[in-house]
PDB file of C-alpha atoms and ligand atoms in Angstrom:
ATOM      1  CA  UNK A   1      -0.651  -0.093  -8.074  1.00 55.00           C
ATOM      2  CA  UNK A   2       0.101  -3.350  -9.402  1.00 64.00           C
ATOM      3  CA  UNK A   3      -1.623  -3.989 -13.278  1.00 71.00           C
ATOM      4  CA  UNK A   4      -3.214  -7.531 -13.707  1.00 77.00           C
ATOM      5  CA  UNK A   5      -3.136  -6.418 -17.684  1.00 83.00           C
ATOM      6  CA  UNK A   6       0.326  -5.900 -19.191  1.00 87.00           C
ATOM      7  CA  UNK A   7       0.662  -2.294 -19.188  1.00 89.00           C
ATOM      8  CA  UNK A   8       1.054  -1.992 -23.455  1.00 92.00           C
ATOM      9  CA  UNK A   9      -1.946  -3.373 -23.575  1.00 89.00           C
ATOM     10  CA  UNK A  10      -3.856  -1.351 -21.468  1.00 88.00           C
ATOM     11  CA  UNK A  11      -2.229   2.061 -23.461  1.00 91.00           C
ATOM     12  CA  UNK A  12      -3.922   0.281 -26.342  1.00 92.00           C
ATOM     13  CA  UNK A  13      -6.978  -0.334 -24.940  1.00 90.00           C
ATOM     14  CA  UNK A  14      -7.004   3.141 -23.648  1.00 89.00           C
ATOM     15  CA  UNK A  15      -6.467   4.521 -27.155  1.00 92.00           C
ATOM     16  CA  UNK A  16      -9.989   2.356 -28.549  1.00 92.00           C
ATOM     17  CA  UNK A  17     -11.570   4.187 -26.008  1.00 91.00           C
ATOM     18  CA  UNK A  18     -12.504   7.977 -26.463  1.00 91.00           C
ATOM     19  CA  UNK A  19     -13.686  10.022 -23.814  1.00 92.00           C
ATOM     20  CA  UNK A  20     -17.049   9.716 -23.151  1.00 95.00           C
ATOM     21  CA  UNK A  21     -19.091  13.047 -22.495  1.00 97.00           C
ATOM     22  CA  UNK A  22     -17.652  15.612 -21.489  1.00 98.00           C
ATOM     23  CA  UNK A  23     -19.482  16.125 -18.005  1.00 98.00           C
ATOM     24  CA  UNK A  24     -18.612  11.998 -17.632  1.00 98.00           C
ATOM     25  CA  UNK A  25     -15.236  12.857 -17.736  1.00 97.00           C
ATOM     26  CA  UNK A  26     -15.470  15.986 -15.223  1.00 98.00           C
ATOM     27  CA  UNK A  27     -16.901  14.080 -12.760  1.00 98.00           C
ATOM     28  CA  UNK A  28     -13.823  11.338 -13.457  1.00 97.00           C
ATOM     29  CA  UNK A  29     -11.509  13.638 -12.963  1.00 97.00           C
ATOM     30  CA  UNK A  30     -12.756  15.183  -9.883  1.00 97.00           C
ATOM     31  CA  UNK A  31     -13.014  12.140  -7.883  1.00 97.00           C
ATOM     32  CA  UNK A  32      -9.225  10.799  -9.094  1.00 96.00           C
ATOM     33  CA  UNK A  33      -7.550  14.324  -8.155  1.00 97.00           C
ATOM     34  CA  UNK A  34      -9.583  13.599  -4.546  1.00 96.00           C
ATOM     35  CA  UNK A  35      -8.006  10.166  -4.760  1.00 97.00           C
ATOM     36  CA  UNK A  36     -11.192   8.366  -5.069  1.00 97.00           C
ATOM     37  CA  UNK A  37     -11.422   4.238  -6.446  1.00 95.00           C
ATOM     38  CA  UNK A  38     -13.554   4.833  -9.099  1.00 97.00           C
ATOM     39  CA  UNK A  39     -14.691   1.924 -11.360  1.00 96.00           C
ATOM     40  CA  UNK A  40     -11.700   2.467 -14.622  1.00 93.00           C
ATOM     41  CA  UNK A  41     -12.856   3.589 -17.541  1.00 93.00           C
ATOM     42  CA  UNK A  42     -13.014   0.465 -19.540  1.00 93.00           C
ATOM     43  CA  UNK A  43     -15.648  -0.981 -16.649  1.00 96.00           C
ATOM     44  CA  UNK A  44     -17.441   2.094 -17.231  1.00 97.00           C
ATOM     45  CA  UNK A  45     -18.200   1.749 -20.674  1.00 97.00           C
ATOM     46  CA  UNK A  46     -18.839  -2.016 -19.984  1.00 98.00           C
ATOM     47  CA  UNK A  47     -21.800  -0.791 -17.469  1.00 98.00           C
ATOM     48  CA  UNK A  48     -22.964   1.469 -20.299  1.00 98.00           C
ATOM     49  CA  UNK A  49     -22.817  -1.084 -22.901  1.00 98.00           C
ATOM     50  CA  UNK A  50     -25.138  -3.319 -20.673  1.00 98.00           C
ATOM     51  CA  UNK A  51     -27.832  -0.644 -19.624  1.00 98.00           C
ATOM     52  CA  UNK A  52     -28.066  -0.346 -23.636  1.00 98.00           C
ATOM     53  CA  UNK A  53     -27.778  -4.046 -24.810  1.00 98.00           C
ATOM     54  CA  UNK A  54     -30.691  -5.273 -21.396  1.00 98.00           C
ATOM     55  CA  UNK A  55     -32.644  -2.370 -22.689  1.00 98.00           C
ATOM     56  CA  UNK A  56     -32.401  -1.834 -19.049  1.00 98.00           C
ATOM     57  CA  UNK A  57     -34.946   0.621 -17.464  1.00 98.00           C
ATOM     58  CA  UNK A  58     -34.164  -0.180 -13.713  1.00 98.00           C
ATOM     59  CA  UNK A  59     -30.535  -0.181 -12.280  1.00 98.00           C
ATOM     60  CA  UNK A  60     -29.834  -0.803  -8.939  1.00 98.00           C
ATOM     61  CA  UNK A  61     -26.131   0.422  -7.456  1.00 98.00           C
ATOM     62  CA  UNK A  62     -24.024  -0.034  -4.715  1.00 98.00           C
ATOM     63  CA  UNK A  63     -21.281   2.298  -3.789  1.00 98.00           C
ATOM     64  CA  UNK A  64     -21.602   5.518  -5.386  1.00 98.00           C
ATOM     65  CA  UNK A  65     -18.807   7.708  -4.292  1.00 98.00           C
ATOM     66  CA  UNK A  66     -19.382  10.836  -6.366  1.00 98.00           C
ATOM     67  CA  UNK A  67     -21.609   9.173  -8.866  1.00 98.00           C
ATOM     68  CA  UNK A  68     -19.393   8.663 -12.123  1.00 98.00           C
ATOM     69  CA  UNK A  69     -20.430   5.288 -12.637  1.00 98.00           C
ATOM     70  CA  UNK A  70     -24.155   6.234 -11.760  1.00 98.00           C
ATOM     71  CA  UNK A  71     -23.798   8.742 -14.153  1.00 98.00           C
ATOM     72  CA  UNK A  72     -22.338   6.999 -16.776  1.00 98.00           C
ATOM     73  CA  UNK A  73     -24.969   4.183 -16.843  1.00 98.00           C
ATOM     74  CA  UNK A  74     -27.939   7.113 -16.305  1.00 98.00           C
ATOM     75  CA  UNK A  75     -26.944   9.031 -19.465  1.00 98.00           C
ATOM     76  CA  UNK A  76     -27.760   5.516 -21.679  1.00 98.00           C
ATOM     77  CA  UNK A  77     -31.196   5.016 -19.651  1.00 98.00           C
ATOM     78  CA  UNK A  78     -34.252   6.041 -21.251  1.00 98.00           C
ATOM     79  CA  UNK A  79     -36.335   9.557 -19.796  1.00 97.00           C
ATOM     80  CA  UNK A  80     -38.526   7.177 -18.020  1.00 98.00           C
ATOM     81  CA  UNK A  81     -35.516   5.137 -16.633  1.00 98.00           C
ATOM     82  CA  UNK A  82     -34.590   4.812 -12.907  1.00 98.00           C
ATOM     83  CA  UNK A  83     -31.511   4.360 -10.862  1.00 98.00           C
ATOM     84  CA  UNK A  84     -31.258   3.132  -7.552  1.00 98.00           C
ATOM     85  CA  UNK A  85     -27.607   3.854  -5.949  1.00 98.00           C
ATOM     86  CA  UNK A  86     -26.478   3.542  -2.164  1.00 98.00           C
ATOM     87  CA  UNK A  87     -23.769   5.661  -0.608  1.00 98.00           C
ATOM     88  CA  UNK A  88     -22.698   5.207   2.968  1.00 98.00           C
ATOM     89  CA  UNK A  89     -20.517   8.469   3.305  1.00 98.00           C
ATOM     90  CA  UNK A  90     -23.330  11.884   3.318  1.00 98.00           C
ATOM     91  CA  UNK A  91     -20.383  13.844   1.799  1.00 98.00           C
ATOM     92  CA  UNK A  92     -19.836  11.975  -1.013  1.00 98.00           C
ATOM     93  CA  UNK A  93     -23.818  11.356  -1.678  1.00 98.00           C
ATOM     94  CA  UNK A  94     -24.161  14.944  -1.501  1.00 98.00           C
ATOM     95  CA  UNK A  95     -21.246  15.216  -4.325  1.00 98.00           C
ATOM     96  CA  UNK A  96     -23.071  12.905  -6.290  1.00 98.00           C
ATOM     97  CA  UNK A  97     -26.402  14.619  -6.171  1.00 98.00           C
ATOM     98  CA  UNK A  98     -24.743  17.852  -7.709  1.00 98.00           C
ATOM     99  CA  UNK A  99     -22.648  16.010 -10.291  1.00 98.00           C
ATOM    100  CA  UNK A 100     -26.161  14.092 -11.339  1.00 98.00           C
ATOM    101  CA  UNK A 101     -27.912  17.735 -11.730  1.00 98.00           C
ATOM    102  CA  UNK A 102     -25.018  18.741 -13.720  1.00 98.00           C
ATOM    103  CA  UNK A 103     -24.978  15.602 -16.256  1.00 98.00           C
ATOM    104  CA  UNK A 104     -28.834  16.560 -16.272  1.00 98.00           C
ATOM    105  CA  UNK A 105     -29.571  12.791 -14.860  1.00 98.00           C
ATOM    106  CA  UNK A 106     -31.269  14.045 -11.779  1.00 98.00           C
ATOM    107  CA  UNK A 107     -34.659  12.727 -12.536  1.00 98.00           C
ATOM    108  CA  UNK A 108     -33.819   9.265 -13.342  1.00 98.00           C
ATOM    109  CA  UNK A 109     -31.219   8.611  -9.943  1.00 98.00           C
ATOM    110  CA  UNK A 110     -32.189   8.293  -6.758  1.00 98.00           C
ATOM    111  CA  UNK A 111     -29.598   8.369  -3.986  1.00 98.00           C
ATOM    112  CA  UNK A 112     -29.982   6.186  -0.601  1.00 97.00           C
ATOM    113  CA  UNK A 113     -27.843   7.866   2.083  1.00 98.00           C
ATOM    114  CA  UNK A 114     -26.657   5.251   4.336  1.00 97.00           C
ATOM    115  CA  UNK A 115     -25.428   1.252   4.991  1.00 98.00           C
ATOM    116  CA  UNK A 116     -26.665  -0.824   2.050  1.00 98.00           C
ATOM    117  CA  UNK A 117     -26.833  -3.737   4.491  1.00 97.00           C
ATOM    118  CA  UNK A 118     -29.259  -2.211   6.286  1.00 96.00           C
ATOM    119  CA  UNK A 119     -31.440  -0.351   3.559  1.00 94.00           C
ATOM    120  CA  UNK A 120     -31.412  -3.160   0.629  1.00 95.00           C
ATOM    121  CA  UNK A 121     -34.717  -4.833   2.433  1.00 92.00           C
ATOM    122  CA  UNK A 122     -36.983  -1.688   1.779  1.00 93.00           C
ATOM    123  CA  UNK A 123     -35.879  -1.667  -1.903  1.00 96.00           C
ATOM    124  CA  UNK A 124     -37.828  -3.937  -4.380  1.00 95.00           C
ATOM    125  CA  UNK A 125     -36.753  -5.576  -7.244  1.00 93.00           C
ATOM    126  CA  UNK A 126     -37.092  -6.981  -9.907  1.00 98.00           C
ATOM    127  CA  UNK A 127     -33.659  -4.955 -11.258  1.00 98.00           C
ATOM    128  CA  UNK A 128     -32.450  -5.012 -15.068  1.00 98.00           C
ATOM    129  CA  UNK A 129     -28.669  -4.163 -13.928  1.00 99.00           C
ATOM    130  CA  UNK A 130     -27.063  -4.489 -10.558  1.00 99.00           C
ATOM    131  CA  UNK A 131     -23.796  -3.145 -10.321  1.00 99.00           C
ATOM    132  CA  UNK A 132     -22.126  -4.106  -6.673  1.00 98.00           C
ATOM    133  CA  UNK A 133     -19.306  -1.641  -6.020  1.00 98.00           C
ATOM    134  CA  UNK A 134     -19.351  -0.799  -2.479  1.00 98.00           C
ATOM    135  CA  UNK A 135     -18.071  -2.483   0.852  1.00 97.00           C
ATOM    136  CA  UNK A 136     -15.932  -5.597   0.067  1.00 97.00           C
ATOM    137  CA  UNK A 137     -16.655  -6.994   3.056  1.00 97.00           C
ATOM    138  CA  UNK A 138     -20.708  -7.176   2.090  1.00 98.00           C
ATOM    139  CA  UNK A 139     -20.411  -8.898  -1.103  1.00 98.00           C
ATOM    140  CA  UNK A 140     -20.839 -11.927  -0.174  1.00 98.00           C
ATOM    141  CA  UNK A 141     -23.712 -11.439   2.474  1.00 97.00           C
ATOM    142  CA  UNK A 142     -24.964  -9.436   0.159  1.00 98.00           C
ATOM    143  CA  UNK A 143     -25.396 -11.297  -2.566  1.00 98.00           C
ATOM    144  CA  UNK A 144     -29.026 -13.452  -2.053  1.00 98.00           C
ATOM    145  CA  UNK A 145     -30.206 -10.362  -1.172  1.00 98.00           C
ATOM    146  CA  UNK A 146     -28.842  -8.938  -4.317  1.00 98.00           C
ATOM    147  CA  UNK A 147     -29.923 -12.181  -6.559  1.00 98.00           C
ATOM    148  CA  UNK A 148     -33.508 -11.892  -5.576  1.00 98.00           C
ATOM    149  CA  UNK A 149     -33.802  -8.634  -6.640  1.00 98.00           C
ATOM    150  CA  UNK A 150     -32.411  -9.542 -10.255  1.00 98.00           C
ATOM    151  CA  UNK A 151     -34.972 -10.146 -13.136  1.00 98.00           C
ATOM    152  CA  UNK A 152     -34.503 -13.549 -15.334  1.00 98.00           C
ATOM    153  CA  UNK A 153     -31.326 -12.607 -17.638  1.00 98.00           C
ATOM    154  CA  UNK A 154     -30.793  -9.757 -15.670  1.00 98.00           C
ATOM    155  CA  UNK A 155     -27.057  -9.142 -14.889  1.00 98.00           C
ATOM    156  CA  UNK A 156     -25.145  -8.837 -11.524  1.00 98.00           C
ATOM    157  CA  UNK A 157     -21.878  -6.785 -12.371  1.00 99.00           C
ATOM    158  CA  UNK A 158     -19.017  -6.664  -9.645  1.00 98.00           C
ATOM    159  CA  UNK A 159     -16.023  -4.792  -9.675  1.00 98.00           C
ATOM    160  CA  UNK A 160     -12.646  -5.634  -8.016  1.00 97.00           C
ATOM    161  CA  UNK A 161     -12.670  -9.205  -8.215  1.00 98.00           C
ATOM    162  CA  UNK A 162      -9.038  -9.470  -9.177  1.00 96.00           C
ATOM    163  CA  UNK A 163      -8.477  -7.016  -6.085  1.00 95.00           C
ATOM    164  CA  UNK A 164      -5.330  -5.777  -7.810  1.00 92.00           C
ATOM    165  CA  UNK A 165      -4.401  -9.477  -8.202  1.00 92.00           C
ATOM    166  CA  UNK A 166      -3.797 -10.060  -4.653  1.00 94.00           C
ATOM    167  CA  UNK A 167      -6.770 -12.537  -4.650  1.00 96.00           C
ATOM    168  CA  UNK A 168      -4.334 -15.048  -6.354  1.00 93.00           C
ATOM    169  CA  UNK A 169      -2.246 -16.372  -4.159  1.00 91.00           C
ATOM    170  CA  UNK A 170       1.592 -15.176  -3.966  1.00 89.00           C
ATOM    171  CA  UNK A 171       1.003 -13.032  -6.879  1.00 89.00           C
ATOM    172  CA  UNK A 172       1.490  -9.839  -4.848  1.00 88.00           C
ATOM    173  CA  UNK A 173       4.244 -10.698  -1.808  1.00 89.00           C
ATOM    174  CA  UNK A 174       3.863  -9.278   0.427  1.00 91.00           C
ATOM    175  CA  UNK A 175       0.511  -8.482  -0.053  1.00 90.00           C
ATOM    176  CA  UNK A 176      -0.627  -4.996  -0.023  1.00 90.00           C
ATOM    177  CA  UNK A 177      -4.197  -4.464   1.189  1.00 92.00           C
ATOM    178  CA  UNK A 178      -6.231  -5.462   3.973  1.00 92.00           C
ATOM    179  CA  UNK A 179      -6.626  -9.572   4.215  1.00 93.00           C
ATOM    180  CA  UNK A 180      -9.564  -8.800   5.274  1.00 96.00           C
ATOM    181  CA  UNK A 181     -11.039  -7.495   1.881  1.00 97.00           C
ATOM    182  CA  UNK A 182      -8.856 -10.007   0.189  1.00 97.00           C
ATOM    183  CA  UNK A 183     -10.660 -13.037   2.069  1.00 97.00           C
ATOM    184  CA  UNK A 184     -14.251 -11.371   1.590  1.00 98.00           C
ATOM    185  CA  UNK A 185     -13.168 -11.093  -2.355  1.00 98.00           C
ATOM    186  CA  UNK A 186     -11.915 -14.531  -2.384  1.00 98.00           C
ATOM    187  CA  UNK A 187     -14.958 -15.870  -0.572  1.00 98.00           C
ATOM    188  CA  UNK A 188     -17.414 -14.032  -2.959  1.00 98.00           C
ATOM    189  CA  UNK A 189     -15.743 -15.390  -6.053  1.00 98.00           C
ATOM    190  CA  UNK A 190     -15.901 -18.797  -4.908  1.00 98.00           C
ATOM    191  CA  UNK A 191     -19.354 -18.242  -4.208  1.00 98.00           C
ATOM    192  CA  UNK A 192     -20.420 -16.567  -7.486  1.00 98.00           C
ATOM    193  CA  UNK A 193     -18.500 -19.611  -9.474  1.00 97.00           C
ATOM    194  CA  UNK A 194     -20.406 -22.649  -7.896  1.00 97.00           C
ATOM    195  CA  UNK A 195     -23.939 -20.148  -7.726  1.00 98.00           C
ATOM    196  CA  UNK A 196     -26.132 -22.743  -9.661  1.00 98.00           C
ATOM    197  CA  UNK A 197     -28.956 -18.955 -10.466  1.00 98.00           C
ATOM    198  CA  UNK A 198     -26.217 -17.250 -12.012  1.00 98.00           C
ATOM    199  CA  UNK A 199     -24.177 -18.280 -15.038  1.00 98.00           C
ATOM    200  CA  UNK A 200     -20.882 -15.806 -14.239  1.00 98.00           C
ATOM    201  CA  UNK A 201     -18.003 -15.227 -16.255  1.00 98.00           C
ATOM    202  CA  UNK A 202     -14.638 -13.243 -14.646  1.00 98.00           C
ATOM    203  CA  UNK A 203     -13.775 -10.795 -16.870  1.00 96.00           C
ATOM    204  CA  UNK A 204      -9.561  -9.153 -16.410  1.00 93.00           C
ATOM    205  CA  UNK A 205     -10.638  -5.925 -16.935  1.00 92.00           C
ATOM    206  CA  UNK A 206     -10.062  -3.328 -14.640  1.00 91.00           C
ATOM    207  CA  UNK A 207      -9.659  -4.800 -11.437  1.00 93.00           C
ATOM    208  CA  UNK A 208     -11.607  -7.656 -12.201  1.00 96.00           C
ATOM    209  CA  UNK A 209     -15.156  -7.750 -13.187  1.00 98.00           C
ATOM    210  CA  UNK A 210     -17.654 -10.625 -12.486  1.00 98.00           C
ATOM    211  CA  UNK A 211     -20.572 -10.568 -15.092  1.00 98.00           C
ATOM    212  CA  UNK A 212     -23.123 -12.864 -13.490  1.00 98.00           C
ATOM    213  CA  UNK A 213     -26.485 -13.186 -15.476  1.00 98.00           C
ATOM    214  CA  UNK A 214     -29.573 -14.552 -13.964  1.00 98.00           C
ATOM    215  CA  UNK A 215     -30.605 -17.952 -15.318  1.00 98.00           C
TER     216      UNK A 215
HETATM  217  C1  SAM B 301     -15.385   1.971  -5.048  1.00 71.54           C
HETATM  218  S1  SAM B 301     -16.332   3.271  -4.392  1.00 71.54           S
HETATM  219  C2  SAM B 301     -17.653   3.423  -5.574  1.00 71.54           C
HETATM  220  C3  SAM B 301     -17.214   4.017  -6.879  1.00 71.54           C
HETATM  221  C4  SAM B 301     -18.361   4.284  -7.833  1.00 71.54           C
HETATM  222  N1  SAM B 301     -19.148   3.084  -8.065  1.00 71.54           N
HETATM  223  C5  SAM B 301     -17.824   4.775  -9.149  1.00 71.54           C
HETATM  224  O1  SAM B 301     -17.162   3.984  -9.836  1.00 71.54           O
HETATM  225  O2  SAM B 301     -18.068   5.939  -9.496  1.00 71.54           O
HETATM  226  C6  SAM B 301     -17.155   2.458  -3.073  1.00 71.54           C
HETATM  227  C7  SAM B 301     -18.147   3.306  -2.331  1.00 71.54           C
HETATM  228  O3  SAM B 301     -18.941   2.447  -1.519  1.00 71.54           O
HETATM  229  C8  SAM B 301     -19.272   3.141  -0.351  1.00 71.54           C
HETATM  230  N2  SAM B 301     -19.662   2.162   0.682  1.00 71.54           N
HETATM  231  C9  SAM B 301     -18.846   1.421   1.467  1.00 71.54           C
HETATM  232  N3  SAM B 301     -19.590   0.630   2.276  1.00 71.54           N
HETATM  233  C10 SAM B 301     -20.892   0.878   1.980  1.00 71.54           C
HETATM  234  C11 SAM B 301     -22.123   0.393   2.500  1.00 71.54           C
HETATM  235  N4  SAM B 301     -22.151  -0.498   3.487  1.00 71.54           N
HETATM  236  N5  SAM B 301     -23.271   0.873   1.966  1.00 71.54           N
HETATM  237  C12 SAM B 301     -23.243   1.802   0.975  1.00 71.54           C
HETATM  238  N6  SAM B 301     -22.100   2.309   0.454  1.00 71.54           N
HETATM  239  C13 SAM B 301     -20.942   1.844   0.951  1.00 71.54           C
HETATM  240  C14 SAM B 301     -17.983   3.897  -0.011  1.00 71.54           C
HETATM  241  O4  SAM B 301     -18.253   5.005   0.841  1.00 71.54           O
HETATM  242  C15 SAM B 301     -17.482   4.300  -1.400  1.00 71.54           C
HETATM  243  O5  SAM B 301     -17.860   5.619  -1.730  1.00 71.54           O
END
């Protein structure tokens, strides 16, 4: 995989940031060893620094896999707290639903089993945190959707905008991954930059994380 961030400076990074619980970091490792794309750790703690610093009490997700993410926001949410998060893939929703019992989030998350696209109309906002991880190809259709259901100076968070870098053109050649994906990425960032409701900044962390806040 090709770093955006020079790798020294990621092994520095890496070293300001100690593991998180220890369930957290279960759940990480399970779903790397099955080869899963996770959101890295550094966007994790970003997610968790945002559920604390909104005060956030609703979180909407999309793209759950085996609920690390999920989890890691959940564990800063208060008792009374909810989280939304959408999985298309039954297998992984069902992982997800065991790893929440074990991190003793349960209560607070509620998994949708199924196509975002089609399910995001029965879910009401207003949202705290929205954190769009799932098909690359539905960012960008979904993002009104997404918008309307985000309070005032509420924050949209997206992952993989940098797309390993291969949204920039030339700076992976050949390219590696589906042009597809690439296009719907490129499409999506254009879109969040020029969005007059959101004020977004592109953060290199990770694989790219938009930060869009509500204005
Ligand atoms: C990058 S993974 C999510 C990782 C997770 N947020 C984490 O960091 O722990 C993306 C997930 O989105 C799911 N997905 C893809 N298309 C979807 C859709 N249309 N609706 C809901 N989930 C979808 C995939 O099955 C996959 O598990």
């Amino acid at each position: 995989m090709r770093q955006v961030i020079a790798p020294p400076v990621l092994d520095y990074l890496a070293r300001h940031h100690p593991p998180l619980e220890p369930v957290l970091e279960s759940i990480r490792a399970e779903g790397l060893a099955a080869g899963l794309p996770l959101v890295d750790a550094a966007t994790a703690r970003l997610l968790r620094a945002l559920v604390v610093a909104l005060g956030a009490g609703r979180v909407l997700e999309i793209g759950t896999a085996i609920g690390y993410s999920a989890t890691c926001m959940a564990l800063a949410l208060p008792s009374d707290g909810v989280l939304l998060t959408m999985e298309l893939d039954a297998d992984r929703a069902a992982t997800a639903r065991r790893n929440f019992g074990r991190a003793g989030v349960d209560a607070k998350v509620n998994v949708i089993v199924g196509d975002a696209s089609r399910f995001l109309h029965k879910v009401a906002g207003p949202f705290d945190l929205i954190f769009q991880d799932g098909s690359k190809q539905l960012y960008e259709p979904l993002l009104d959707r997404l918008v309307d259901r985000l309070r005032l100076g509420g924050v949209l968070v997206t992952d993989n905008v940098l797309w390993h870098g291969e949204v920039i053109e030339g700076f992976v050649d050949p390219p590696e991954r589906d042009p597809c994906d690439t296009d719907a990425i490129r499409r999506y960032n254009d879109r969040l930059a020029s969005d007059a409701r959101l004020f977004t900044t592109f953060l290199p962390l990770g694989d790219g994380v938009a930060l869009s806040v509500r204005v």
